Tab-separated table of C-alpha atoms in Angstrom:
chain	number	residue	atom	x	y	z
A	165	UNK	CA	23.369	3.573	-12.247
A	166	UNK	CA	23.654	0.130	-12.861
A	167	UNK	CA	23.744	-0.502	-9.370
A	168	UNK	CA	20.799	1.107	-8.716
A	169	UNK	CA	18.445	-0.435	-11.103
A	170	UNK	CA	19.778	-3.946	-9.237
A	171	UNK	CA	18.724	-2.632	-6.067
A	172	UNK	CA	15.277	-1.485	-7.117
A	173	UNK	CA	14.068	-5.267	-7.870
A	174	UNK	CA	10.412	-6.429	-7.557
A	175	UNK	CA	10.593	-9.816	-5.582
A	176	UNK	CA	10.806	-12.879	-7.576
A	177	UNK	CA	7.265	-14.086	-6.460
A	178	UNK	CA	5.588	-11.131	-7.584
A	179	UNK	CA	6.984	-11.155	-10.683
A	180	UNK	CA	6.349	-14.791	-11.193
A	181	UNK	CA	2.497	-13.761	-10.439
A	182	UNK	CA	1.734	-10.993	-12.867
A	183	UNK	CA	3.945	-12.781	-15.958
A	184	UNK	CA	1.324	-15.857	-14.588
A	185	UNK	CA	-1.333	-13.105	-15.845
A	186	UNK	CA	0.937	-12.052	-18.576
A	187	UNK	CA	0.898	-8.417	-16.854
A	188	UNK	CA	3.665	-6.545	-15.461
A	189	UNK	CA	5.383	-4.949	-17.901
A	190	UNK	CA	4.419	-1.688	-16.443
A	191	UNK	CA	6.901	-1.754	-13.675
A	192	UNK	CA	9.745	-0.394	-16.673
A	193	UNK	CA	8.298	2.929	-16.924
A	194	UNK	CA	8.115	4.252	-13.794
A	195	UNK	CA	11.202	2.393	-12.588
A	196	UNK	CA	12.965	4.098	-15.628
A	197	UNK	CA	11.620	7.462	-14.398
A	198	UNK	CA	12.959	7.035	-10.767
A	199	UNK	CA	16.640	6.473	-12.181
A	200	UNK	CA	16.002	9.247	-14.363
A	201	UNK	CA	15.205	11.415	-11.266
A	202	UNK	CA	18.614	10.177	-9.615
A	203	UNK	CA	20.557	10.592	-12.184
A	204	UNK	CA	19.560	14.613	-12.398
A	205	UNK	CA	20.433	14.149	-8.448
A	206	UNK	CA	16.948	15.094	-7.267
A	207	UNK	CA	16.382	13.771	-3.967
A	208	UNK	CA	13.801	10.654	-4.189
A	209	UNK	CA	11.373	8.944	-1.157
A	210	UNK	CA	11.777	6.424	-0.092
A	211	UNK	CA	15.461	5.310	-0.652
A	212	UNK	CA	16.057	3.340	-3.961
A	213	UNK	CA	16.544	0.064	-2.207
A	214	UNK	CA	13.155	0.480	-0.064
A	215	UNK	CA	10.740	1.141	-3.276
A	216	UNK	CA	9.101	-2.346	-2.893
A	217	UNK	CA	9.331	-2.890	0.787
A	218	UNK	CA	5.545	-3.924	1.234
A	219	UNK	CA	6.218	-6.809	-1.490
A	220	UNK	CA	9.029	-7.901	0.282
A	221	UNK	CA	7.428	-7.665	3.939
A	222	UNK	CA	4.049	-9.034	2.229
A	223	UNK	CA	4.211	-11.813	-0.357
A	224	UNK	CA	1.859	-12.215	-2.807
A	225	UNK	CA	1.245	-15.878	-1.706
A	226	UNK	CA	0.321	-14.654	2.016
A	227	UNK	CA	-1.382	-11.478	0.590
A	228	UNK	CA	-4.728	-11.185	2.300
A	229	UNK	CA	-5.957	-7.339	2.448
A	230	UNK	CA	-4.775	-4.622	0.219
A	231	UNK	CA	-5.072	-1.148	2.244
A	232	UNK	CA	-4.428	2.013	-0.024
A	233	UNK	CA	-1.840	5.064	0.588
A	234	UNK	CA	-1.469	7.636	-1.883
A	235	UNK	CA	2.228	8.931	-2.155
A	236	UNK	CA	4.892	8.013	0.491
A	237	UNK	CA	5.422	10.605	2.860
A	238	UNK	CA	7.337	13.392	1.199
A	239	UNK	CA	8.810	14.409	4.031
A	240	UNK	CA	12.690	13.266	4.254
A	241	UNK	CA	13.235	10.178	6.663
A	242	UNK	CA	9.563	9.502	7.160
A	243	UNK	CA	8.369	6.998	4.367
A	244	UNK	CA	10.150	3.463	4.170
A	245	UNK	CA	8.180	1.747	1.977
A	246	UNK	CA	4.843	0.927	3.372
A	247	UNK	CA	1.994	3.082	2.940
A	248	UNK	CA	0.526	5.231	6.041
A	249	UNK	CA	3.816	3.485	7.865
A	250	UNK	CA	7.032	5.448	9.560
A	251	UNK	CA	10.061	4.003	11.339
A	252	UNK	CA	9.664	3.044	15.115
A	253	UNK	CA	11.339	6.829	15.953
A	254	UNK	CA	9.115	8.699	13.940
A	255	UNK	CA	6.171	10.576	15.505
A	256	UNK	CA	2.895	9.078	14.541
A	257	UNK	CA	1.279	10.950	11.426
A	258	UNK	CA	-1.998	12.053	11.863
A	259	UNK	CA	-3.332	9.751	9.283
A	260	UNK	CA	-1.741	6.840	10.946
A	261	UNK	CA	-2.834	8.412	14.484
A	262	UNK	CA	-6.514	8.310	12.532
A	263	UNK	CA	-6.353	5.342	11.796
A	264	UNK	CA	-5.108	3.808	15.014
A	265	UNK	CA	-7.986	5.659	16.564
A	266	UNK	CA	-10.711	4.089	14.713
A	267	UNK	CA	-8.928	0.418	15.434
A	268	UNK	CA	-9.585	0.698	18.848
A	269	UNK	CA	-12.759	2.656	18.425
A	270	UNK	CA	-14.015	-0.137	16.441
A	271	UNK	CA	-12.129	-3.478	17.913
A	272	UNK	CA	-11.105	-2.639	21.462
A	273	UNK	CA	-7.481	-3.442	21.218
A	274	UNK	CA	-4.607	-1.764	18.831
A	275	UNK	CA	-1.828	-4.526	18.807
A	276	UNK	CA	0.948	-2.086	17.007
A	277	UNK	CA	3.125	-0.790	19.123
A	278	UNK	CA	4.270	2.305	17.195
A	279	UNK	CA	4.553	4.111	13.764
A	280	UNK	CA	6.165	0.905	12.133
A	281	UNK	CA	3.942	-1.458	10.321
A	282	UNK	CA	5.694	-4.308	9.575
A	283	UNK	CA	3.577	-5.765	12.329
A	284	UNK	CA	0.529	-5.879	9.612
A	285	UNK	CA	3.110	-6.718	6.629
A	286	UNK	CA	3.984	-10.097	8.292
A	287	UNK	CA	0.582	-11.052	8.561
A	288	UNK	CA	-0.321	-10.789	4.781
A	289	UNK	CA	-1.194	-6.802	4.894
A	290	UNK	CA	0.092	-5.209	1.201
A	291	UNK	CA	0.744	-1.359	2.416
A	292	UNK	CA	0.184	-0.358	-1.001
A	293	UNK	CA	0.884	3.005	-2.125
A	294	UNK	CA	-0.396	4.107	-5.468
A	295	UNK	CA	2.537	5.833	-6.346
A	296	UNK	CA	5.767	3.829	-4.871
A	297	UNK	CA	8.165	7.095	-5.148
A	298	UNK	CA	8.031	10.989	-4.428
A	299	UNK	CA	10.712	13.664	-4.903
A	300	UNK	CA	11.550	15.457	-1.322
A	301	UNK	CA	9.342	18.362	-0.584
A	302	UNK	CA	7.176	17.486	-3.589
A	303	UNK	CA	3.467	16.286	-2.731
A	304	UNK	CA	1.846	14.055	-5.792
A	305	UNK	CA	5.509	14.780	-7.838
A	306	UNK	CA	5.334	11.233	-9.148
A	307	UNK	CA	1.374	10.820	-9.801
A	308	UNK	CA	2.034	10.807	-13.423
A	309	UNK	CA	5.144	8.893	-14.073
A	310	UNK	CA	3.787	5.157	-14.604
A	311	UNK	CA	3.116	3.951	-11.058
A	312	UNK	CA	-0.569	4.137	-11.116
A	313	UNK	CA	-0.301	1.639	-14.325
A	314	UNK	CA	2.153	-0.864	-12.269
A	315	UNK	CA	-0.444	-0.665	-8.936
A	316	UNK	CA	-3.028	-1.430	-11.072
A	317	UNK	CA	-1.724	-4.688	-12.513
A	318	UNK	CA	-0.968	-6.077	-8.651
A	319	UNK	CA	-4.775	-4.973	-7.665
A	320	UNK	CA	-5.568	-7.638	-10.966
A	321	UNK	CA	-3.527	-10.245	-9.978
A	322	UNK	CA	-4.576	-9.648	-6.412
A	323	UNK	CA	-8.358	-9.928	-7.404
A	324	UNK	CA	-7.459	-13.024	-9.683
A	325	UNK	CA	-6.374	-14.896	-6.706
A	326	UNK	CA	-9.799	-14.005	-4.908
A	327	UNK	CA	-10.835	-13.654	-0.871
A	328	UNK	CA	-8.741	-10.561	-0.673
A	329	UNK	CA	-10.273	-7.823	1.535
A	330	UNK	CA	-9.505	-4.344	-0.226
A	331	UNK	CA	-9.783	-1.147	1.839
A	332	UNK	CA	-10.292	2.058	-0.843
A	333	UNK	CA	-9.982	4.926	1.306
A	334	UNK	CA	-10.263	8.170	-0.389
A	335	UNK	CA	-11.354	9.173	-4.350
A	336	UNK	CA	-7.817	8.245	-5.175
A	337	UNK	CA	-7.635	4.690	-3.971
A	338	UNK	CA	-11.114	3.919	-5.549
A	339	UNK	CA	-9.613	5.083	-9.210
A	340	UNK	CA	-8.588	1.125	-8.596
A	341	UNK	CA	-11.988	-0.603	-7.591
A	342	UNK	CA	-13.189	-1.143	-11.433
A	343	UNK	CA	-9.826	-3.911	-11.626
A	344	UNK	CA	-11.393	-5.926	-8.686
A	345	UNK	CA	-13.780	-8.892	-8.869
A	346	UNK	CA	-16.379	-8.053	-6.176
A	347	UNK	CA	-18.216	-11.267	-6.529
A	348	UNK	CA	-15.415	-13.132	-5.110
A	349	UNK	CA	-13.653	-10.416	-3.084
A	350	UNK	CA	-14.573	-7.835	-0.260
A	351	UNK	CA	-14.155	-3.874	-0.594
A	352	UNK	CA	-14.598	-1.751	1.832
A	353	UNK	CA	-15.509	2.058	0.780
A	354	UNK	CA	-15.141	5.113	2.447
A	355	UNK	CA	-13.092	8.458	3.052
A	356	UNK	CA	-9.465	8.387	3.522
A	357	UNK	CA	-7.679	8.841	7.001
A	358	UNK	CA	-6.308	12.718	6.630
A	359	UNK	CA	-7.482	14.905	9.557
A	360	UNK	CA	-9.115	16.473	6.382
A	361	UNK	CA	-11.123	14.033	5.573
A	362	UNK	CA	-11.585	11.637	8.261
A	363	UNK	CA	-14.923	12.606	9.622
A	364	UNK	CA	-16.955	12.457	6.849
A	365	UNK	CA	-16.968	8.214	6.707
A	366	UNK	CA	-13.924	6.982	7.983
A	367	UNK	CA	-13.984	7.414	11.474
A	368	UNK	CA	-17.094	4.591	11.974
A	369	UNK	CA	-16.263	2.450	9.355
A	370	UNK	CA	-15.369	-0.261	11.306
A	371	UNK	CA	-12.955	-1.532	8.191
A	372	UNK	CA	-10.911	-3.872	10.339
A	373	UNK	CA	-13.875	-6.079	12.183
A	374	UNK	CA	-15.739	-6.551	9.275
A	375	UNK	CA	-12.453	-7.429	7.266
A	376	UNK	CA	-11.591	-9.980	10.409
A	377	UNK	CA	-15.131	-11.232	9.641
A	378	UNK	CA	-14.853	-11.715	6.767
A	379	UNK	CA	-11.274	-13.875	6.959
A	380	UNK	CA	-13.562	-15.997	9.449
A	381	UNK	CA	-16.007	-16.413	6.866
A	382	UNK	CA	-13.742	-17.715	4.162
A	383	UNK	CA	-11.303	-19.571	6.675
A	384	UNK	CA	-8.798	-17.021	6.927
A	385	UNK	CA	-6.862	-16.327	9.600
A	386	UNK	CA	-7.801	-12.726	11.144
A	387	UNK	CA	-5.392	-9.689	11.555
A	388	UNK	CA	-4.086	-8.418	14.954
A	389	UNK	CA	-4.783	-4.795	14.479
């Protein structure tokens, strides 16, 4: 077990960030829970080693919009990490598909050439799911073991460090949007991606010109969608 806990590590600049803000002592908890989970050999999701993929794709020094999942795909194989994301041979959920849709619906162009999102990552895009783990087969399974206290300590550092664009997409994501300075910040409201969901205000939002705007406006460089 020892092994594992090494493995799940929160990147050294992160860390350096919220002790900065003297926060981040939330990450035992749920990280305490996961190895709990392994240890009665359930079957977790992401792997172990993948938990904090979006802080290692997306570091908190190039950190420029927080967009908001809600669990990882439960789903074996599909989530690695970053939220609404799969692998480059996984079909395209229809959440992702959504969202792909209204990119080019609302910019013209959709520079991501499949499923895998690393493409955003590397350009200061924090896939952020509020929960960071899910047991196999298990919708919302984690919801309640200490994530949501973790995510909300990075939206405060992220909102100390101001000019972040944050996209709240669905009820759940907005749970976050008291933590965030929106004098010196931009969020962007509406419903989340799901085919369930989608028509009511996210299809039209046009999230990801007036977040490229807004990078303009403050100097930013913009995102290839």
């Amino acid at each position: 077990m020892t092994k594992i806990k090494y493995q799940a590590s929160l990147p050294i600049d992160w860390t350096i960030a919220l002790k900065k803000e003297s926060l981040g002592n939330s990450l035992d908890t749920p990280l305490n829970n996961v190895i709990k989970e392994l240890e009665r050999n359930k079957e977790i999701t992401p792997d172990i080693d993948s938990i904090f993929k979006a802080f290692e794709l997306c570091s908190y020094k190039s950190t420029k919009v927080v967009i908001f999942g809600q669990d990882p795909y439960f789903q074996k194989g599909y989530a690695n990490g970053l939220a609404f994301s799969v692998d480059p041979d996984k079909k395209i959920p229809s959440s992702l598909n959504n969202i792909f849709n209204e990119i080019k619906s609302d910019t013209g162009n959709l520079f991501a050439l499949n499923g895998y999102l690393k493409c955003w990552a590397d350009q200061g895009v924090l896939l952020l799911n509020s929960s960071l783990t899910v047991e196999e087969g298990f919708p919302g399974s984690h919801s309640k073991i200490g994530w949501n206290d973790f995510i909300t300590d990075i939206v405060k550092v992220l909102s100390f460090k101001e000019n972040i664009v944050f996209m709240l997409w669905g009820n759940h994501a907005k749970i976050f949007e008291q933590f965030i300075n929106e004098d010196k910040n931009l969020i962007l409201r509406s419903s989340h991606p799901s085919p369930l969901s989608a028509y009511r205000s996210f299809f039209g939002n046009k999230h990801f010109s007036k977040c490229n705007s807004y990078l303009t406006s403050k100097n930013i460089k913009q995102i290839n969608w």
